[in-house]
Amino acid sequence: MTTPTTVQQVLNAIPMPAVFVNRNRRIVGANGRAAALNPKASEDRPFALIFRQPNLSAALDACLNTGTAQTGIYEHSEGAIAVRYDVTFTGVEGLGEDGVLLCFNDVTHLRQADRMRREFVANVSHELRTPLTAILGYIETILGPARDDRAATFRFLETMADEAQRMNRLVADLLSLSRVEETARIRPTEEVDIVALIRSAANNLEATARDTGGTIRLDLPESAITLRADPDQMRQVLSNLIENALKYGGDDTTVTLSCRSETRDPDLRGPACVIAVADNGPGIDPIHLTRLTERFYRIDSHRSRQMGGTGLGLAIVKHILNRHRGQLRIDSAPGKGSRFSVILPK
């Protein structure tokens, strides 16, 4: 297709997909970004045959007929991802022939962020509403039918205290997640002996291990392994993973902590330190593995709540590791236990 030089120069200078359509509603120019969006965008063919979406054709007609700018929406799928572009239609004169300039602005990430925000608000509301409803119900009972029943009142107060603690844990995790997100772009600069940090985290959870009937076993090198890390955040990562392994590993589970250096990790493509928290529990079905770090995702919601889980622990771990430019690798299968590996760059 032969395109006037001035039209093509203008299109190439636009930092987003752009198409020029003449008054006969034929495409007479497109930049490389538009061709990447739609391989047929640069063909000298009627616009309606290339972009087969009625709202775009209607906006083009309105722009040509009235001379006023218009907007439209272009949606298509890239694999399993639904992509959306906001399209602006602007009348242009003096580029060899008159026509309409279409610019495609990718707003997919904005829609995804809005969806995640709405889901997050809905999840938080649900997580808070459940214990709050229980507390209000017990209060009404204590003030009403159980007013003179001391045994029932005491039992209800114990349950209310548990529900209040559950709300407190949720708020604490939400605040922790917020703090982690605030520092996401700031790389840690402090030198930390990660082996000593693992030993300290394990010692702090010995009481939890006794309460759950589990055992913590250390398989650590004698020498120090020094990394640039935030010690408080890494302690939070280790404590979360160890506590999860003790709680969900089942009766008499053994949680093994190991740490090793690697000259080249395939995921980080460079020297790395790999910290593993492994248990010999019931394991996790592979269908859950890719979603475990999502906020409020639980394999068994009832069991998780009974054990004091908020559904935010692994999401916090993921954000902390992102800040450290590290990764979390999860290996598990039913009946074969679980292994959570923290991979940090050296």
mmCIF file of C-alpha atoms in Angstrom:
data_model
loop_
_atom_site.group_PDB
_atom_site.id
_atom_site.type_symbol
_atom_site.label_atom_id
_atom_site.label_comp_id
_atom_site.label_asym_id
_atom_site.label_seq_id
_atom_site.Cartn_x
_atom_site.Cartn_y
_atom_site.Cartn_z
ATOM 1 C CA MET A 1 0.000 0.000 0.000
ATOM 2 C CA THR A 2 1.375 3.411 -0.937
ATOM 3 C CA THR A 3 0.941 5.927 1.876
ATOM 4 C CA PRO A 4 1.665 9.685 1.740
ATOM 5 C CA THR A 5 4.940 10.273 3.508
ATOM 6 C CA THR A 6 3.532 12.944 5.790
ATOM 7 C CA VAL A 7 0.770 10.610 7.039
ATOM 8 C CA GLN A 8 3.192 7.785 7.769
ATOM 9 C CA GLN A 9 5.632 10.099 9.509
ATOM 10 C CA VAL A 10 2.898 11.362 11.806
ATOM 11 C CA LEU A 11 1.695 7.819 12.539
ATOM 12 C CA ASN A 12 5.229 6.585 13.293
ATOM 13 C CA ALA A 13 5.732 9.414 15.790
ATOM 14 C CA ILE A 14 2.676 8.439 17.862
ATOM 15 C CA PRO A 15 3.723 6.266 20.874
ATOM 16 C CA MET A 16 0.634 4.022 20.708
ATOM 17 C CA PRO A 17 -1.200 2.075 18.018
ATOM 18 C CA ALA A 18 -2.503 4.602 15.461
ATOM 19 C CA VAL A 19 -4.452 4.278 12.208
ATOM 20 C CA PHE A 20 -5.439 6.883 9.595
ATOM 21 C CA VAL A 21 -8.752 6.423 7.744
ATOM 22 C CA ASN A 22 -9.776 8.606 4.778
ATOM 23 C CA ARG A 23 -13.223 10.008 4.064
ATOM 24 C CA ASN A 24 -14.060 6.899 2.038
ATOM 25 C CA ARG A 25 -13.611 4.942 5.246
ATOM 26 C CA ARG A 26 -10.551 3.094 3.948
ATOM 27 C CA ILE A 27 -7.376 2.643 5.960
ATOM 28 C CA VAL A 28 -4.569 4.618 4.301
ATOM 29 C CA GLY A 29 -1.908 4.325 7.019
ATOM 30 C CA ALA A 30 -0.965 2.560 10.238
ATOM 31 C CA ASN A 31 2.106 2.531 12.447
ATOM 32 C CA GLY A 32 3.994 -0.565 13.551
ATOM 33 C CA ARG A 33 2.216 -0.664 16.908
ATOM 34 C CA ALA A 34 -1.164 -0.855 15.152
ATOM 35 C CA ALA A 35 0.132 -3.648 12.918
ATOM 36 C CA ALA A 36 1.239 -5.526 16.038
ATOM 37 C CA LEU A 37 -2.243 -5.054 17.498
ATOM 38 C CA ASN A 38 -3.990 -6.125 14.296
ATOM 39 C CA PRO A 39 -1.774 -7.561 11.512
ATOM 40 C CA LYS A 40 -4.268 -6.378 8.871
ATOM 41 C CA ALA A 41 -4.300 -2.775 10.111
ATOM 42 C CA SER A 42 -1.836 -1.611 7.437
ATOM 43 C CA GLU A 43 -3.810 -3.058 4.522
ATOM 44 C CA ASP A 44 -5.555 -0.665 2.098
ATOM 45 C CA ARG A 45 -9.033 -1.988 2.858
ATOM 46 C CA PRO A 46 -12.291 -0.664 4.305
ATOM 47 C CA PHE A 47 -11.969 0.049 8.012
ATOM 48 C CA ALA A 48 -15.069 -2.003 8.905
ATOM 49 C CA LEU A 49 -13.501 -5.136 7.378
ATOM 50 C CA ILE A 50 -10.354 -4.846 9.505
ATOM 51 C CA PHE A 51 -11.770 -3.706 12.854
ATOM 52 C CA ARG A 52 -15.036 -5.628 12.993
ATOM 53 C CA GLN A 53 -16.586 -3.944 16.003
ATOM 54 C CA PRO A 54 -19.807 -1.934 15.436
ATOM 55 C CA ASN A 55 -19.039 0.717 18.062
ATOM 56 C CA LEU A 56 -15.835 1.672 16.220
ATOM 57 C CA SER A 57 -17.581 1.974 12.872
ATOM 58 C CA ALA A 58 -20.318 4.108 14.475
ATOM 59 C CA ALA A 59 -17.751 6.403 16.095
ATOM 60 C CA LEU A 60 -15.888 6.749 12.769
ATOM 61 C CA ASP A 61 -19.106 7.695 10.944
ATOM 62 C CA ALA A 62 -19.982 10.245 13.642
ATOM 63 C CA CYS A 63 -16.540 11.837 13.444
ATOM 64 C CA LEU A 64 -16.655 12.088 9.631
ATOM 65 C CA ASN A 65 -20.228 13.397 9.556
ATOM 66 C CA THR A 66 -20.021 15.922 12.402
ATOM 67 C CA GLY A 67 -16.338 16.801 12.474
ATOM 68 C CA THR A 68 -16.237 16.362 16.259
ATOM 69 C CA ALA A 69 -13.929 14.032 18.169
ATOM 70 C CA GLN A 70 -15.383 10.672 19.203
ATOM 71 C CA THR A 71 -14.417 7.783 21.454
ATOM 72 C CA GLY A 72 -14.876 4.026 21.199
ATOM 73 C CA ILE A 73 -13.777 0.742 22.721
ATOM 74 C CA TYR A 74 -11.712 -1.953 21.025
ATOM 75 C CA GLU A 75 -11.656 -5.348 22.737
ATOM 76 C CA HIS A 76 -9.976 -8.561 21.724
ATOM 77 C CA SER A 77 -8.301 -11.577 23.281
ATOM 78 C CA GLU A 78 -4.600 -12.345 23.487
ATOM 79 C CA GLY A 79 -4.633 -15.970 24.530
ATOM 80 C CA ALA A 80 -6.537 -16.183 27.810
ATOM 81 C CA ILE A 81 -6.205 -12.434 28.449
ATOM 82 C CA ALA A 82 -9.011 -10.044 27.500
ATOM 83 C CA VAL A 83 -7.416 -6.812 26.266
ATOM 84 C CA ARG A 84 -9.212 -3.474 26.085
ATOM 85 C CA TYR A 85 -8.244 -0.264 24.285
ATOM 86 C CA ASP A 86 -9.923 3.134 24.563
ATOM 87 C CA VAL A 87 -9.964 4.569 21.040
ATOM 88 C CA THR A 88 -10.054 8.282 20.170
ATOM 89 C CA PHE A 89 -11.257 9.493 16.754
ATOM 90 C CA THR A 90 -9.939 12.910 15.670
ATOM 91 C CA GLY A 91 -10.590 14.629 12.352
ATOM 92 C CA VAL A 92 -7.361 15.589 10.555
ATOM 93 C CA GLU A 93 -6.812 17.820 7.513
ATOM 94 C CA GLY A 94 -3.723 18.765 5.532
ATOM 95 C CA LEU A 95 -1.960 15.396 5.378
ATOM 96 C CA GLY A 96 -2.422 14.822 1.660
ATOM 97 C CA GLU A 97 -6.038 13.834 2.170
ATOM 98 C CA ASP A 98 -8.573 14.497 4.884
ATOM 99 C CA GLY A 99 -9.602 11.793 7.259
ATOM 100 C CA VAL A 100 -9.729 10.549 10.833
ATOM 101 C CA LEU A 101 -6.831 9.643 13.100
ATOM 102 C CA LEU A 102 -7.514 6.722 15.464
ATOM 103 C CA CYS A 103 -5.327 6.287 18.550
ATOM 104 C CA PHE A 104 -5.582 3.110 20.677
ATOM 105 C CA ASN A 105 -4.831 3.530 24.390
ATOM 106 C CA ASP A 106 -4.311 0.236 26.253
ATOM 107 C CA VAL A 107 -6.336 0.396 29.498
ATOM 108 C CA THR A 108 -6.230 -3.317 30.304
ATOM 109 C CA HIS A 109 -4.002 -2.802 33.341
ATOM 110 C CA LEU A 110 -6.362 -0.131 34.687
ATOM 111 C CA ARG A 111 -9.334 -2.473 34.404
ATOM 112 C CA GLN A 112 -7.382 -5.267 36.064
ATOM 113 C CA ALA A 113 -6.335 -2.950 38.899
ATOM 114 C CA ASP A 114 -9.936 -1.835 39.357
ATOM 115 C CA ARG A 115 -11.136 -5.448 39.409
ATOM 116 C CA MET A 116 -8.480 -6.373 41.976
ATOM 117 C CA ARG A 117 -9.441 -3.361 44.112
ATOM 118 C CA ARG A 118 -13.116 -4.317 44.064
ATOM 119 C CA GLU A 119 -12.324 -7.956 44.876
ATOM 120 C CA PHE A 120 -10.015 -6.866 47.690
ATOM 121 C CA VAL A 121 -12.643 -4.583 49.232
ATOM 122 C CA ALA A 122 -15.273 -7.327 48.931
ATOM 123 C CA ASN A 123 -12.961 -9.892 50.567
ATOM 124 C CA VAL A 124 -11.983 -7.582 53.415
ATOM 125 C CA SER A 125 -15.633 -6.699 54.004
ATOM 126 C CA HIS A 126 -16.561 -10.381 54.129
ATOM 127 C CA GLU A 127 -13.667 -11.316 56.423
ATOM 128 C CA LEU A 128 -14.571 -8.544 58.874
ATOM 129 C CA ARG A 129 -18.338 -8.987 58.642
ATOM 130 C CA THR A 130 -18.263 -12.656 59.676
ATOM 131 C CA PRO A 131 -16.647 -12.216 63.127
ATOM 132 C CA LEU A 132 -18.431 -8.893 63.657
ATOM 133 C CA THR A 133 -21.803 -10.534 63.025
ATOM 134 C CA ALA A 134 -20.938 -13.286 65.494
ATOM 135 C CA ILE A 135 -19.900 -10.778 68.168
ATOM 136 C CA LEU A 136 -23.083 -8.725 67.731
ATOM 137 C CA GLY A 137 -25.182 -11.884 67.901
ATOM 138 C CA TYR A 138 -23.583 -12.974 71.181
ATOM 139 C CA ILE A 139 -23.972 -9.484 72.637
ATOM 140 C CA GLU A 140 -27.702 -9.537 71.851
ATOM 141 C CA THR A 141 -27.979 -12.985 73.476
ATOM 142 C CA ILE A 142 -26.121 -11.871 76.609
ATOM 143 C CA LEU A 143 -28.315 -8.783 76.914
ATOM 144 C CA GLY A 144 -31.455 -10.818 76.255
ATOM 145 C CA PRO A 145 -32.163 -14.512 76.862
ATOM 146 C CA ALA A 146 -28.820 -15.246 78.592
ATOM 147 C CA ARG A 147 -28.863 -12.170 80.830
ATOM 148 C CA ASP A 148 -28.971 -14.264 84.028
ATOM 149 C CA ASP A 149 -27.108 -17.330 82.727
ATOM 150 C CA ARG A 150 -23.560 -16.890 84.029
ATOM 151 C CA ALA A 151 -22.236 -20.095 82.445
ATOM 152 C CA ALA A 152 -23.591 -19.206 79.006
ATOM 153 C CA THR A 153 -22.378 -15.612 79.346
ATOM 154 C CA PHE A 154 -18.857 -16.785 80.165
ATOM 155 C CA ARG A 155 -18.903 -19.196 77.209
ATOM 156 C CA PHE A 156 -20.151 -16.479 74.848
ATOM 157 C CA LEU A 157 -17.518 -14.032 76.079
ATOM 158 C CA GLU A 158 -14.784 -16.553 75.324
ATOM 159 C CA THR A 159 -16.098 -16.956 71.774
ATOM 160 C CA MET A 160 -16.366 -13.183 71.359
ATOM 161 C CA ALA A 161 -12.747 -12.816 72.471
ATOM 162 C CA ASP A 162 -11.688 -15.375 69.844
ATOM 163 C CA GLU A 163 -13.611 -13.529 67.120
ATOM 164 C CA ALA A 164 -12.126 -10.182 68.218
ATOM 165 C CA GLN A 165 -8.637 -11.698 68.055
ATOM 166 C CA ARG A 166 -9.424 -12.926 64.557
ATOM 167 C CA MET A 167 -10.370 -9.394 63.510
ATOM 168 C CA ASN A 168 -7.222 -8.062 65.166
ATOM 169 C CA ARG A 169 -5.037 -10.528 63.229
ATOM 170 C CA LEU A 170 -6.715 -9.532 59.981
ATOM 171 C CA VAL A 171 -6.181 -5.812 60.600
ATOM 172 C CA ALA A 172 -2.542 -6.479 61.578
ATOM 173 C CA ASP A 173 -1.943 -8.421 58.355
ATOM 174 C CA LEU A 174 -3.624 -5.708 56.270
ATOM 175 C CA LEU A 175 -1.361 -3.085 57.846
ATOM 176 C CA SER A 176 1.662 -5.311 57.286
ATOM 177 C CA LEU A 177 0.730 -5.792 53.635
ATOM 178 C CA SER A 178 0.308 -2.036 53.236
ATOM 179 C CA ARG A 179 3.752 -1.355 54.738
ATOM 180 C CA VAL A 180 5.366 -3.926 52.447
ATOM 181 C CA GLU A 181 3.737 -2.373 49.380
ATOM 182 C CA GLU A 182 4.972 1.084 50.413
ATOM 183 C CA THR A 183 8.596 -0.119 50.353
ATOM 184 C CA ALA A 184 8.244 -2.356 47.289
ATOM 185 C CA ARG A 185 10.530 -0.199 45.115
ATOM 186 C CA ILE A 186 13.206 0.346 47.767
ATOM 187 C CA ARG A 187 15.832 -2.391 47.655
ATOM 188 C CA PRO A 188 17.264 -3.474 51.023
ATOM 189 C CA THR A 189 20.849 -2.416 51.730
ATOM 190 C CA GLU A 190 21.556 -4.029 55.125
ATOM 191 C CA GLU A 191 23.954 -7.003 55.245
ATOM 192 C CA VAL A 192 22.265 -9.934 57.016
ATOM 193 C CA ASP A 193 23.519 -13.376 58.030
ATOM 194 C CA ILE A 194 20.599 -15.379 56.715
ATOM 195 C CA VAL A 195 21.701 -18.595 58.486
ATOM 196 C CA ALA A 196 21.610 -16.900 61.896
ATOM 197 C CA LEU A 197 18.225 -15.391 61.009
ATOM 198 C CA ILE A 198 16.819 -18.842 60.194
ATOM 199 C CA ARG A 199 18.059 -20.222 63.522
ATOM 200 C CA SER A 200 16.473 -17.314 65.373
ATOM 201 C CA ALA A 201 13.118 -17.718 63.587
ATOM 202 C CA ALA A 202 13.115 -21.451 64.335
ATOM 203 C CA ASN A 203 13.863 -20.866 68.035
ATOM 204 C CA ASN A 204 10.990 -18.389 68.284
ATOM 205 C CA LEU A 205 8.542 -21.002 66.973
ATOM 206 C CA GLU A 206 9.604 -23.906 69.199
ATOM 207 C CA ALA A 207 6.594 -23.244 71.463
ATOM 208 C CA THR A 208 4.258 -23.362 68.455
ATOM 209 C CA ALA A 209 5.849 -26.647 67.397
ATOM 210 C CA ARG A 210 5.214 -28.146 70.830
ATOM 211 C CA ASP A 211 1.593 -26.940 70.810
ATOM 212 C CA THR A 212 0.924 -28.535 67.416
ATOM 213 C CA GLY A 213 2.868 -31.700 68.178
ATOM 214 C CA GLY A 214 5.388 -30.959 65.445
ATOM 215 C CA THR A 215 9.171 -30.846 65.277
ATOM 216 C CA ILE A 216 11.509 -28.305 63.698
ATOM 217 C CA ARG A 217 14.712 -29.761 62.228
ATOM 218 C CA LEU A 218 17.608 -27.612 61.011
ATOM 219 C CA ASP A 219 19.817 -28.567 58.071
ATOM 220 C CA LEU A 220 21.981 -25.454 57.880
ATOM 221 C CA PRO A 221 25.608 -24.749 56.955
ATOM 222 C CA GLU A 222 28.054 -23.960 59.750
ATOM 223 C CA SER A 223 29.362 -20.839 58.036
ATOM 224 C CA ALA A 224 27.416 -17.620 57.558
ATOM 225 C CA ILE A 225 25.668 -16.710 54.308
ATOM 226 C CA THR A 226 25.447 -12.947 54.006
ATOM 227 C CA LEU A 227 22.804 -11.240 51.894
ATOM 228 C CA ARG A 228 21.443 -7.762 51.444
ATOM 229 C CA ALA A 229 18.033 -7.994 53.064
ATOM 230 C CA ASP A 230 15.575 -6.394 55.439
ATOM 231 C CA PRO A 231 15.978 -8.550 58.579
ATOM 232 C CA ASP A 232 12.510 -7.814 59.954
ATOM 233 C CA GLN A 233 10.796 -8.638 56.678
ATOM 234 C CA MET A 234 12.837 -11.803 56.138
ATOM 235 C CA ARG A 235 12.046 -12.903 59.700
ATOM 236 C CA GLN A 236 8.369 -12.386 58.823
ATOM 237 C CA VAL A 237 8.767 -14.540 55.706
ATOM 238 C CA LEU A 238 10.467 -17.353 57.625
ATOM 239 C CA SER A 239 8.030 -17.228 60.546
ATOM 240 C CA ASN A 240 5.047 -17.342 58.208
ATOM 241 C CA LEU A 241 6.333 -20.336 56.241
ATOM 242 C CA ILE A 242 7.421 -22.281 59.345
ATOM 243 C CA GLU A 243 4.147 -21.592 61.155
ATOM 244 C CA ASN A 244 2.124 -22.668 58.098
ATOM 245 C CA ALA A 245 4.122 -25.894 57.843
ATOM 246 C CA LEU A 246 3.516 -26.667 61.529
ATOM 247 C CA LYS A 247 -0.194 -25.863 61.394
ATOM 248 C CA TYR A 248 -1.104 -27.548 58.122
ATOM 249 C CA GLY A 249 1.449 -30.364 58.149
ATOM 250 C CA GLY A 250 -0.777 -32.493 60.353
ATOM 251 C CA ASP A 251 -0.072 -34.352 63.593
ATOM 252 C CA ASP A 252 3.565 -35.149 64.394
ATOM 253 C CA THR A 253 4.806 -33.295 61.315
ATOM 254 C CA THR A 254 8.522 -32.625 60.931
ATOM 255 C CA VAL A 255 9.427 -29.253 59.440
ATOM 256 C CA THR A 256 12.920 -29.172 57.939
ATOM 257 C CA LEU A 257 14.706 -25.859 57.367
ATOM 258 C CA SER A 258 17.613 -25.851 54.948
ATOM 259 C CA CYS A 259 19.768 -23.208 53.338
ATOM 260 C CA ARG A 260 22.338 -23.422 50.563
ATOM 261 C CA SER A 261 24.201 -21.239 48.104
ATOM 262 C CA GLU A 262 23.977 -21.803 44.363
ATOM 263 C CA THR A 263 26.418 -20.439 41.798
ATOM 264 C CA ARG A 264 23.588 -20.015 39.308
ATOM 265 C CA ASP A 265 19.889 -20.353 39.942
ATOM 266 C CA PRO A 266 17.803 -21.003 36.784
ATOM 267 C CA ASP A 267 15.024 -18.671 37.939
ATOM 268 C CA LEU A 268 17.187 -15.708 38.942
ATOM 269 C CA ARG A 269 19.858 -16.489 36.325
ATOM 270 C CA GLY A 270 22.644 -15.744 38.719
ATOM 271 C CA PRO A 271 24.162 -16.562 42.144
ATOM 272 C CA ALA A 272 21.466 -17.217 44.732
ATOM 273 C CA CYS A 273 20.683 -18.382 48.226
ATOM 274 C CA VAL A 274 17.916 -20.985 48.476
ATOM 275 C CA ILE A 275 16.053 -21.342 51.779
ATOM 276 C CA ALA A 276 13.636 -24.268 51.958
ATOM 277 C CA VAL A 277 10.861 -24.986 54.450
ATOM 278 C CA ALA A 278 9.691 -28.570 53.936
ATOM 279 C CA ASP A 279 7.162 -30.692 55.797
ATOM 280 C CA ASN A 280 6.020 -34.312 55.603
ATOM 281 C CA GLY A 281 2.337 -33.425 55.814
ATOM 282 C CA PRO A 282 -0.592 -34.342 53.558
ATOM 283 C CA GLY A 283 0.597 -32.142 50.690
ATOM 284 C CA ILE A 284 -1.334 -29.828 48.389
ATOM 285 C CA ASP A 285 -3.209 -30.613 45.191
ATOM 286 C CA PRO A 286 -1.350 -29.025 42.224
ATOM 287 C CA ILE A 287 -4.504 -27.164 41.140
ATOM 288 C CA HIS A 288 -4.059 -24.862 44.143
ATOM 289 C CA LEU A 289 -0.334 -24.104 43.825
ATOM 290 C CA THR A 290 -0.534 -21.201 41.376
ATOM 291 C CA ARG A 291 -3.112 -19.386 43.515
ATOM 292 C CA LEU A 292 -1.670 -19.831 47.005
ATOM 293 C CA THR A 293 -0.107 -16.349 47.041
ATOM 294 C CA GLU A 294 -3.354 -14.608 46.077
ATOM 295 C CA ARG A 295 -4.906 -12.462 48.778
ATOM 296 C CA PHE A 296 -7.533 -14.347 50.806
ATOM 297 C CA TYR A 297 -7.120 -17.546 48.785
ATOM 298 C CA ARG A 298 -7.546 -20.605 50.993
ATOM 299 C CA ILE A 299 -7.604 -24.299 50.168
ATOM 300 C CA ASP A 300 -9.908 -25.008 53.116
ATOM 301 C CA SER A 301 -11.494 -21.791 54.388
ATOM 302 C CA HIS A 302 -13.093 -23.343 57.477
ATOM 303 C CA ARG A 303 -9.911 -25.076 58.620
ATOM 304 C CA SER A 304 -7.807 -21.990 57.925
ATOM 305 C CA ARG A 305 -10.077 -19.780 60.056
ATOM 306 C CA GLN A 306 -10.073 -22.357 62.861
ATOM 307 C CA MET A 307 -6.276 -22.194 62.922
ATOM 308 C CA GLY A 308 -6.239 -18.397 62.954
ATOM 309 C CA GLY A 309 -5.328 -17.870 59.306
ATOM 310 C CA THR A 310 -6.269 -14.619 57.576
ATOM 311 C CA GLY A 311 -5.562 -15.674 53.992
ATOM 312 C CA LEU A 312 -2.931 -12.923 53.640
ATOM 313 C CA GLY A 313 0.225 -14.637 54.894
ATOM 314 C CA LEU A 314 1.569 -15.924 51.584
ATOM 315 C CA ALA A 315 0.531 -12.712 49.812
ATOM 316 C CA ILE A 316 2.736 -10.804 52.283
ATOM 317 C CA VAL A 317 5.561 -13.302 51.658
ATOM 318 C CA LYS A 318 5.274 -12.776 47.907
ATOM 319 C CA HIS A 319 5.408 -8.967 48.214
ATOM 320 C CA ILE A 320 8.417 -9.096 50.535
ATOM 321 C CA LEU A 321 10.286 -11.374 48.129
ATOM 322 C CA ASN A 322 9.395 -9.088 45.225
ATOM 323 C CA ARG A 323 11.032 -6.242 47.109
ATOM 324 C CA HIS A 324 14.147 -8.400 47.592
ATOM 325 C CA ARG A 325 14.075 -9.333 43.874
ATOM 326 C CA GLY A 326 13.561 -12.920 44.978
ATOM 327 C CA GLN A 327 11.045 -15.640 44.229
ATOM 328 C CA LEU A 328 8.909 -18.218 46.012
ATOM 329 C CA ARG A 329 8.861 -21.718 44.558
ATOM 330 C CA ILE A 330 6.220 -24.180 45.813
ATOM 331 C CA ASP A 331 6.545 -27.934 45.270
ATOM 332 C CA SER A 332 3.855 -30.223 46.626
ATOM 333 C CA ALA A 333 1.609 -33.145 45.816
ATOM 334 C CA PRO A 334 -1.023 -35.074 47.802
ATOM 335 C CA GLY A 335 0.632 -37.488 50.210
ATOM 336 C CA LYS A 336 4.135 -36.168 49.519
ATOM 337 C CA GLY A 337 4.375 -33.150 51.796
ATOM 338 C CA SER A 338 5.138 -29.575 50.769
ATOM 339 C CA ARG A 339 8.308 -27.630 50.108
ATOM 340 C CA PHE A 340 8.349 -23.823 50.022
ATOM 341 C CA SER A 341 11.645 -22.482 48.636
ATOM 342 C CA VAL A 342 12.682 -18.867 49.060
ATOM 343 C CA ILE A 343 15.187 -17.876 46.373
ATOM 344 C CA LEU A 344 17.185 -14.708 47.033
ATOM 345 C CA PRO A 345 19.883 -13.133 44.858
ATOM 346 C CA LYS A 346 23.447 -13.079 46.245
#
